[in-house]
CSV table of C-alpha atoms and ligand atoms in Angstrom, one decimal:
chain,number,residue,atom,x,y,z
A,20,MET,CA,157.7,34.3,-169.4
A,21,ASN,CA,155.4,37.2,-171.3
A,22,ARG,CA,157.1,37.9,-173.9
A,23,VAL,CA,155.6,38.9,-177.2
A,24,TYR,CA,156.0,38.1,-180.9
A,25,ASN,CA,158.2,41.3,-182.0
A,26,PHE,CA,158.3,42.2,-185.6
A,27,ASN,CA,159.5,45.7,-184.8
A,28,ALA,CA,161.6,47.4,-187.7
A,29,GLY,CA,164.5,48.5,-185.3
A,30,PRO,CA,164.8,48.7,-182.4
A,31,SER,CA,164.3,44.9,-182.8
A,32,PRO,CA,164.1,41.8,-181.0
A,33,LEU,CA,167.5,40.2,-179.5
A,34,PRO,CA,167.4,36.5,-178.8
A,35,LEU,CA,166.3,35.5,-175.5
A,36,GLU,CA,169.6,33.8,-174.5
A,37,VAL,CA,171.4,36.7,-175.3
A,38,LEU,CA,169.3,39.1,-173.3
A,39,GLU,CA,169.5,36.6,-170.3
A,40,GLU,CA,173.5,36.4,-170.7
A,41,ILE,CA,173.7,40.3,-170.7
A,42,ARG,CA,171.6,40.4,-167.5
A,43,ASP,CA,173.6,38.0,-165.7
A,44,GLU,CA,176.7,39.7,-166.5
A,45,MET,CA,175.4,43.1,-165.6
A,46,THR,CA,176.2,43.3,-162.0
A,47,ASN,CA,179.7,41.5,-162.4
A,48,PHE,CA,181.3,41.2,-165.9
A,49,LYS,CA,183.5,38.0,-165.9
A,50,GLY,CA,184.5,38.2,-162.2
A,51,THR,CA,185.6,41.8,-162.3
A,52,GLY,CA,182.8,42.4,-159.5
A,53,MET,CA,181.5,45.6,-161.8
A,54,GLY,CA,179.4,45.4,-165.0
A,55,ILE,CA,180.4,46.5,-168.4
A,56,ILE,CA,179.0,49.9,-168.3
A,57,GLU,CA,180.5,50.6,-165.4
A,58,MET,CA,184.2,49.8,-165.9
A,59,SER,CA,186.5,52.0,-167.7
A,60,HIS,CA,187.0,52.0,-171.7
A,61,ARG,CA,190.7,51.7,-171.4
A,62,SER,CA,190.6,48.6,-169.1
A,63,LYS,CA,191.9,45.2,-170.4
A,64,GLU,CA,188.9,43.5,-170.0
A,65,PHE,CA,186.9,46.2,-172.4
A,66,GLN,CA,189.8,46.4,-174.2
A,67,SER,CA,189.6,42.6,-175.0
A,68,VAL,CA,185.9,43.1,-175.9
A,69,ILE,CA,186.6,45.6,-178.6
A,70,GLU,CA,189.8,43.2,-180.0
A,71,GLU,CA,187.5,40.1,-179.9
A,72,THR,CA,184.6,41.6,-181.7
A,73,LYS,CA,186.7,43.0,-184.4
A,74,SER,CA,188.2,39.5,-184.8
A,75,LEU,CA,184.9,37.9,-184.5
A,76,LEU,CA,183.8,40.2,-187.4
A,77,PHE,CA,186.6,39.4,-189.6
A,78,ASP,CA,186.2,35.5,-189.3
A,79,LEU,CA,182.2,35.6,-190.0
A,80,MET,CA,182.6,37.9,-192.9
A,81,LYS,CA,185.9,36.3,-194.6
A,82,LEU,CA,187.2,39.9,-194.6
A,83,THR,CA,190.6,40.3,-196.1
A,84,PRO,CA,193.4,42.1,-193.8
A,85,ASP,CA,193.3,45.3,-195.5
A,86,HIS,CA,190.4,46.1,-193.8
A,87,GLU,CA,189.8,48.3,-190.8
A,88,ILE,CA,186.6,48.4,-188.4
A,89,VAL,CA,185.4,50.8,-185.9
A,90,PHE,CA,182.6,51.5,-183.9
A,91,ILE,CA,181.0,55.2,-184.0
A,92,GLN,CA,178.5,56.6,-181.8
A,93,GLY,CA,175.4,58.2,-183.5
A,94,GLY,CA,173.9,55.1,-185.4
A,95,GLY,CA,173.2,55.0,-189.4
A,96,THR,CA,172.4,59.0,-189.6
A,97,MET,CA,175.7,59.9,-188.0
A,98,GLN,CA,177.3,57.7,-191.3
A,99,PHE,CA,175.4,59.6,-193.7
A,100,LEU,CA,177.1,62.8,-192.5
A,101,MET,CA,180.6,61.0,-192.2
A,102,GLU,CA,181.0,59.4,-195.2
A,103,SER,CA,180.4,62.3,-197.2
A,104,TYR,CA,182.1,64.7,-195.3
A,105,ASN,CA,185.1,62.2,-195.4
A,106,PHE,CA,184.9,60.9,-199.0
A,107,LEU,CA,183.0,63.5,-201.2
A,108,HIS,CA,185.9,65.6,-202.8
A,109,THR,CA,184.0,66.5,-206.3
A,110,ARG,CA,180.8,64.5,-206.5
A,111,ALA,CA,178.9,61.2,-205.1
A,112,ALA,CA,176.5,59.2,-206.7
A,113,TYR,CA,173.3,57.9,-204.8
A,114,ALA,CA,171.1,54.8,-205.9
A,115,ASP,CA,167.7,56.1,-205.1
A,116,THR,CA,165.8,53.5,-203.6
A,117,GLY,CA,164.1,55.5,-201.1
A,118,VAL,CA,164.1,57.4,-197.8
A,119,TRP,CA,167.2,56.3,-196.3
A,120,ALA,CA,169.1,57.0,-199.8
A,121,HIS,CA,167.6,60.3,-199.9
A,122,LYS,CA,168.8,61.1,-196.1
A,123,ALA,CA,172.4,60.2,-197.3
A,124,ARG,CA,172.2,62.4,-200.5
A,125,ASP,CA,170.8,65.2,-198.7
A,126,SER,CA,173.7,65.2,-196.2
A,127,ALA,CA,175.9,64.6,-198.8
A,128,ALA,CA,174.8,67.8,-200.7
A,129,PHE,CA,176.6,70.1,-197.9
A,130,PHE,CA,179.9,69.3,-199.0
A,131,GLY,CA,179.6,68.8,-203.0
A,132,GLU,CA,177.3,67.4,-205.8
A,133,ALA,CA,175.3,64.7,-204.6
A,134,TYR,CA,173.0,63.1,-207.6
A,135,ASP,CA,170.8,60.1,-208.1
A,136,ALA,CA,172.6,57.6,-210.6
A,137,ASN,CA,169.1,56.1,-210.8
A,138,SER,CA,165.7,56.4,-209.2
A,139,ALA,CA,163.1,53.6,-208.5
A,140,LYS,CA,160.4,56.6,-207.4
A,141,ASP,CA,158.3,55.9,-210.7
A,142,ARG,CA,157.0,52.6,-209.1
A,143,ASN,CA,157.0,53.9,-205.3
A,144,TYR,CA,160.3,52.3,-204.7
A,145,SER,CA,158.9,48.7,-205.1
A,146,TYR,CA,161.9,47.8,-207.2
A,147,ILE,CA,165.9,47.8,-207.2
A,148,PRO,CA,166.8,49.9,-210.0
A,149,GLU,CA,169.7,48.1,-212.2
A,150,ASP,CA,171.2,50.4,-214.2
A,151,CYS,CA,173.8,53.3,-212.7
A,152,LEU,CA,174.8,56.3,-214.4
A,153,ILE,CA,178.0,57.6,-212.9
A,154,LYS,CA,179.3,61.1,-214.1
A,155,PRO,CA,182.9,61.5,-214.6
A,156,GLU,CA,185.1,62.2,-211.4
A,157,THR,CA,182.4,60.7,-209.2
A,158,ASP,CA,184.1,59.6,-205.9
A,159,TYR,CA,181.8,56.9,-204.9
A,160,LEU,CA,178.5,55.1,-205.2
A,161,HIS,CA,176.3,55.0,-202.2
A,162,ILE,CA,173.5,51.9,-202.0
A,163,THR,CA,171.1,50.9,-199.3
A,164,THR,CA,171.5,47.2,-199.8
A,165,ASN,CA,168.2,46.9,-197.9
A,166,ASN,CA,165.4,49.1,-198.1
A,167,THR,CA,163.8,49.0,-194.5
A,168,ILE,CA,160.8,51.0,-195.5
A,169,TYR,CA,159.7,49.6,-198.8
A,170,GLY,CA,161.0,45.8,-198.3
A,171,THR,CA,163.2,45.9,-201.3
A,172,GLU,CA,167.1,44.4,-201.3
A,173,TYR,CA,169.5,44.0,-203.7
A,174,TRP,CA,170.4,40.6,-204.9
A,175,LYS,CA,172.6,41.7,-207.5
A,176,PHE,CA,175.2,44.7,-206.5
A,177,PRO,CA,176.1,47.3,-209.1
A,178,GLU,CA,179.1,46.9,-211.1
A,179,VAL,CA,180.6,50.2,-211.4
A,180,ASP,CA,184.2,51.2,-211.4
A,181,ILE,CA,184.3,53.7,-208.2
A,182,PRO,CA,183.9,52.6,-204.8
A,183,ILE,CA,181.1,51.7,-203.4
A,184,ILE,CA,179.6,52.6,-200.0
A,185,CYS,CA,177.0,50.3,-198.6
A,186,ASP,CA,174.5,51.3,-195.8
A,187,MET,CA,173.7,47.3,-194.6
A,188,SER,CA,171.8,48.9,-191.6
A,189,SER,CA,169.2,46.3,-192.3
A,190,ASP,CA,170.5,43.4,-193.9
A,191,ILE,CA,173.9,43.3,-192.2
A,192,LEU,CA,174.9,39.5,-191.4
A,193,SER,CA,171.5,38.2,-192.7
A,194,ARG,CA,173.1,36.3,-195.3
A,195,ARG,CA,176.4,35.5,-197.1
A,196,ILE,CA,178.0,38.0,-199.7
A,197,ASP,CA,181.3,38.7,-200.7
A,198,PHE,CA,181.7,41.5,-198.1
A,199,ASN,CA,185.4,42.4,-199.5
A,200,ARG,CA,183.9,43.7,-203.2
A,201,PHE,CA,182.8,47.0,-201.6
A,202,ASP,CA,185.5,49.6,-200.4
A,203,MET,CA,183.0,50.4,-197.4
A,204,ILE,CA,180.2,48.9,-195.5
A,205,TRP,CA,178.5,50.6,-192.3
A,206,ALA,CA,175.4,49.5,-190.4
A,207,GLY,CA,173.6,50.9,-187.6
A,208,ILE,CA,173.6,47.6,-185.2
A,209,GLN,CA,170.0,48.0,-183.7
A,210,LYS,CA,168.5,45.7,-186.2
A,211,ASN,CA,170.5,42.5,-186.8
A,212,LEU,CA,173.4,43.1,-184.2
A,213,GLY,CA,172.5,44.8,-180.9
A,214,ALA,CA,171.5,48.1,-179.0
A,215,ALA,CA,170.7,51.3,-180.9
A,216,GLY,CA,172.9,54.2,-180.9
A,217,MET,CA,175.9,52.8,-182.7
A,218,ALA,CA,177.2,52.2,-186.2
A,219,LEU,CA,179.6,49.4,-187.2
A,220,VAL,CA,182.1,50.7,-190.0
A,221,ILE,CA,183.9,48.7,-192.1
A,222,LEU,CA,186.6,50.2,-194.8
A,223,LYS,CA,189.2,49.1,-197.0
A,224,LYS,CA,192.3,50.8,-195.4
A,225,ASP,CA,193.6,52.2,-199.1
A,226,PHE,CA,190.0,53.5,-199.2
A,227,ALA,CA,190.3,55.4,-195.7
A,228,LYS,CA,193.7,56.8,-196.8
A,229,THR,CA,191.5,58.8,-199.4
A,230,ALA,CA,189.4,61.1,-197.1
A,231,ARG,CA,189.8,64.5,-196.4
A,232,THR,CA,192.3,65.7,-193.2
A,233,ASP,CA,191.0,69.2,-193.4
A,234,ILE,CA,188.0,68.3,-191.3
A,235,PRO,CA,187.3,68.4,-187.6
A,236,PRO,CA,189.2,65.4,-186.1
A,237,PHE,CA,186.1,63.7,-184.5
A,238,LEU,CA,184.5,63.1,-187.9
A,239,GLN,CA,187.3,61.9,-189.6
A,240,TYR,CA,187.4,57.9,-190.1
A,241,LYS,CA,191.3,58.2,-189.4
A,242,THR,CA,190.8,59.4,-185.8
A,243,PHE,CA,188.9,56.2,-185.1
A,244,ILE,CA,191.3,54.2,-187.0
A,245,GLU,CA,194.4,55.4,-185.1
A,246,LYS,CA,192.7,55.4,-181.5
A,247,ASP,CA,190.8,51.8,-182.0
A,248,SER,CA,187.4,53.3,-181.7
A,249,ALA,CA,188.3,55.0,-178.4
A,250,TYR,CA,189.3,58.6,-179.4
A,251,ASN,CA,186.6,59.5,-176.8
A,252,THR,CA,184.7,57.2,-174.5
A,253,PRO,CA,183.0,54.7,-176.9
A,254,PRO,CA,179.6,53.3,-176.7
A,255,VAL,CA,180.4,50.6,-174.4
A,256,PHE,CA,177.1,49.0,-174.4
A,257,CYS,CA,176.6,48.7,-177.8
A,258,ILE,CA,179.8,47.3,-178.7
A,259,TYR,CA,179.2,44.6,-176.0
A,260,THR,CA,175.9,43.6,-177.2
A,261,LEU,CA,177.1,43.7,-180.5
A,262,ASN,CA,180.1,41.0,-179.4
A,263,LYS,CA,177.3,38.8,-177.9
A,264,MET,CA,175.2,38.9,-180.9
A,265,LEU,CA,178.5,37.7,-183.0
A,266,HIS,CA,178.9,34.9,-180.6
A,267,TRP,CA,175.1,33.9,-180.9
A,268,ILE,CA,175.6,34.0,-184.9
A,269,ILE,CA,178.5,31.5,-184.4
A,270,LYS,CA,176.8,29.4,-181.9
A,271,GLN,CA,173.6,29.0,-184.5
A,272,GLY,CA,176.4,27.7,-187.0
A,273,GLY,CA,177.3,30.9,-188.7
A,274,LEU,CA,176.2,32.9,-191.8
A,275,ASP,CA,175.0,30.1,-194.1
A,276,ILE,CA,172.7,28.7,-191.4
A,277,ILE,CA,171.7,32.2,-190.6
A,278,GLU,CA,170.9,33.0,-194.1
A,279,LYS,CA,169.0,29.6,-194.7
A,280,ARG,CA,166.9,30.3,-191.6
A,281,ASN,CA,166.0,33.8,-193.0
A,282,LYS,CA,165.0,32.5,-196.5
A,283,GLU,CA,162.7,29.8,-194.9
A,284,LYS,CA,161.4,32.6,-192.4
A,285,ALA,CA,160.5,35.0,-195.3
A,286,LYS,CA,159.2,32.0,-197.5
A,287,LEU,CA,156.5,31.1,-194.6
A,288,ILE,CA,155.1,34.7,-195.1
A,289,TYR,CA,155.3,35.3,-198.8
A,290,ASP,CA,153.8,32.2,-199.2
A,291,ILE,CA,150.7,33.4,-197.2
A,292,ILE,CA,150.6,36.7,-199.3
A,293,ASP,CA,150.8,35.2,-202.9
A,294,LYS,CA,148.5,32.4,-202.1
A,295,SER,CA,145.7,35.2,-200.9
A,296,ASN,CA,144.2,35.7,-204.0
A,297,GLY,CA,145.2,39.4,-203.6
A,298,PHE,CA,143.7,39.9,-200.1
A,299,TYR,CA,147.2,40.8,-199.0
A,300,LYS,CA,148.8,42.6,-202.0
A,301,GLY,CA,153.0,42.7,-201.5
A,302,HIS,CA,154.6,45.9,-202.2
A,303,ALA,CA,157.8,45.1,-203.6
A,304,VAL,CA,158.3,43.1,-207.1
A,305,LYS,CA,158.9,39.4,-206.6
A,306,LYS,CA,162.5,39.4,-207.6
A,307,ASP,CA,163.8,42.4,-205.3
A,308,ARG,CA,161.7,40.9,-202.1
A,309,SER,CA,163.6,41.9,-198.9
A,310,ARG,CA,163.9,39.0,-196.5
A,311,MET,CA,164.0,41.5,-193.6
A,312,ASN,CA,161.0,43.5,-194.3
A,313,ILE,CA,158.1,42.4,-195.6
A,314,THR,CA,155.8,45.2,-196.9
A,315,PHE,CA,151.9,44.6,-197.9
A,316,ASN,CA,148.7,46.4,-198.1
A,317,LEU,CA,145.1,45.2,-197.5
A,318,SER,CA,142.2,46.5,-199.5
A,319,SER,CA,142.0,49.9,-197.4
A,320,ALA,CA,143.8,52.1,-194.8
A,321,ASP,CA,140.7,51.1,-192.3
A,322,GLU,CA,141.3,47.2,-193.1
A,323,GLU,CA,145.0,47.5,-192.6
A,324,LYS,CA,144.3,49.5,-189.3
A,325,ASP,CA,141.9,46.7,-188.2
A,326,PHE,CA,144.6,44.2,-189.0
A,327,ILE,CA,147.1,45.6,-187.3
A,328,GLU,CA,144.8,46.1,-183.9
A,329,LYS,CA,143.8,42.3,-184.3
A,330,ALA,CA,147.5,41.4,-184.5
A,331,LYS,CA,148.4,43.5,-181.5
A,332,GLU,CA,145.6,41.7,-179.7
A,333,ASN,CA,147.0,38.3,-180.5
A,334,ARG,CA,150.4,39.5,-179.4
A,335,PHE,CA,151.9,40.2,-182.4
A,336,ILE,CA,153.7,43.5,-182.5
A,337,GLY,CA,155.2,45.6,-184.8
A,338,VAL,CA,153.3,44.7,-188.2
A,339,ASN,CA,152.4,48.4,-189.2
A,340,GLY,CA,154.3,49.9,-192.0
A,341,HIS,CA,156.5,53.2,-191.8
A,342,ARG,CA,155.1,56.3,-190.8
A,343,LEU,CA,156.0,57.7,-194.1
A,344,VAL,CA,154.1,55.1,-196.3
A,345,GLY,CA,151.7,53.3,-194.0
A,346,GLY,CA,150.4,49.8,-194.8
A,347,CYS,CA,151.8,46.8,-193.0
A,348,ARG,CA,155.4,45.4,-192.6
A,349,ILE,CA,156.7,42.4,-190.7
A,350,SER,CA,160.2,42.7,-190.2
A,351,LEU,CA,162.2,39.4,-190.0
A,352,TYR,CA,165.8,40.0,-188.5
A,353,ASN,CA,168.1,37.3,-187.4
A,354,ALA,CA,166.8,37.0,-183.9
A,355,VAL,CA,163.4,36.4,-185.1
A,356,THR,CA,162.3,32.8,-184.5
A,357,ILE,CA,160.8,30.1,-187.1
A,358,ASP,CA,158.1,29.8,-184.7
A,359,ALA,CA,157.3,33.5,-184.5
A,360,CYS,CA,157.0,33.3,-188.3
A,361,LYS,CA,154.7,30.1,-188.5
A,362,ALA,CA,152.6,32.0,-185.6
A,363,VAL,CA,152.1,35.2,-187.4
A,364,ALA,CA,151.5,33.2,-190.8
A,365,GLN,CA,149.0,31.4,-189.2
A,366,PHE,CA,147.2,34.3,-188.0
A,367,MET,CA,147.3,36.0,-191.4
A,368,GLU,CA,145.3,33.2,-193.0
A,369,ALA,CA,143.0,32.9,-190.3
A,370,TYR,CA,142.6,37.0,-190.6
A,371,ARG,CA,141.8,36.4,-194.4
A,372,LYS,CA,139.5,33.5,-194.1
A,373,ASP,CA,137.4,35.9,-191.7
A,374,HIS,CA,137.6,38.9,-193.8
A,375,GLN,CA,137.7,37.8,-197.3
B,28,PMP,N1,169.9,53.3,-193.2
B,28,PMP,C1,168.7,52.2,-193.2
B,28,PMP,C2,168.5,51.4,-194.2
B,28,PMP,C3,167.8,52.3,-191.9
B,28,PMP,O1,166.9,51.3,-192.0
B,28,PMP,C4,168.0,53.4,-190.9
B,28,PMP,C5,166.9,53.2,-189.8
B,28,PMP,N2,165.9,52.7,-189.6
B,28,PMP,C6,168.7,54.2,-191.0
B,28,PMP,C7,169.9,54.0,-192.1
B,28,PMP,C8,169.4,55.5,-189.9
B,28,PMP,O2,169.6,54.7,-188.9
B,28,PMP,P1,169.6,55.6,-187.3
B,28,PMP,O3,168.2,55.3,-187.0
B,28,PMP,O4,170.7,54.7,-186.6
B,28,PMP,O5,170.0,56.8,-187.7
């Protein structure tokens, strides 16, 4: 099999066994004589995929029954729009941890006041700002739990007395946290949990009830809740891949095992950076380092270009930084294996010895 070492930031690798299972079921899902993308979304077979997917999420995340789960087309960017359209009545606060926070805030500005509760701009988003300044009558605080572009991740969540909405697109189900402490969590699933094009959205029932109802039905969470994510034809393939990924996580031993593995994977690469005598310069401050996206620079843009090219020659794909910031980035989502991390760590070490 000719698979590369894939460190793409999203879409990203899925486990080979999951891809093979999808392949095997593609023409005949559970004896129906048709594939999942060919059958009615109202069929009992597909309805049971939806129900099972929600139930697996409740179990894996240890969610209390006061939550709703819905699946919505349009990825993360649609959620920037929907969260503010539904929940911004007066003003909303944004933890400014970089580009994705800006996109969320700029969408919200169409519906009311959207302001930064803090900012890490002063040091090019290399850290997670701790304090939040919340104005009176703020409807919610939006945080990006993992900052895909800069490689920072929240290890301690803000303590505020207003609802928190989390964009967990790039670290959902990569670690065990208390998911019940947030009023809303959403994530584009294309990094840790499946195929691109959909967001998984988890809302507290009471919070959902505070949403505006004077907006178009298709943009109301209420509609997705009442119609069990099938107001119109849902993104069937995305939901199906999410279902497969949840089964895979359970098969690995659940979130605690996934977290342990992710910790080990990230350490293999951060160790190479830290022991390189400044050859590799990590972007994020140590205490806020992400386990999902490891960002670093070499001494010049030319050297980075050479590093990325040599990596590609050695079948390490996707190690370039985001187009807005440059540099290098190695993304280590759930499906990236420990062996892939050992291989790229070895490559980095050999490259340093050749060039330092
Ligand atoms: N939030 C975060 C943290 C992301 O990393 C991304 C995409 N990389 C988005 C939101 C936007 O998601 P999408 O491309 O699915 O709209």
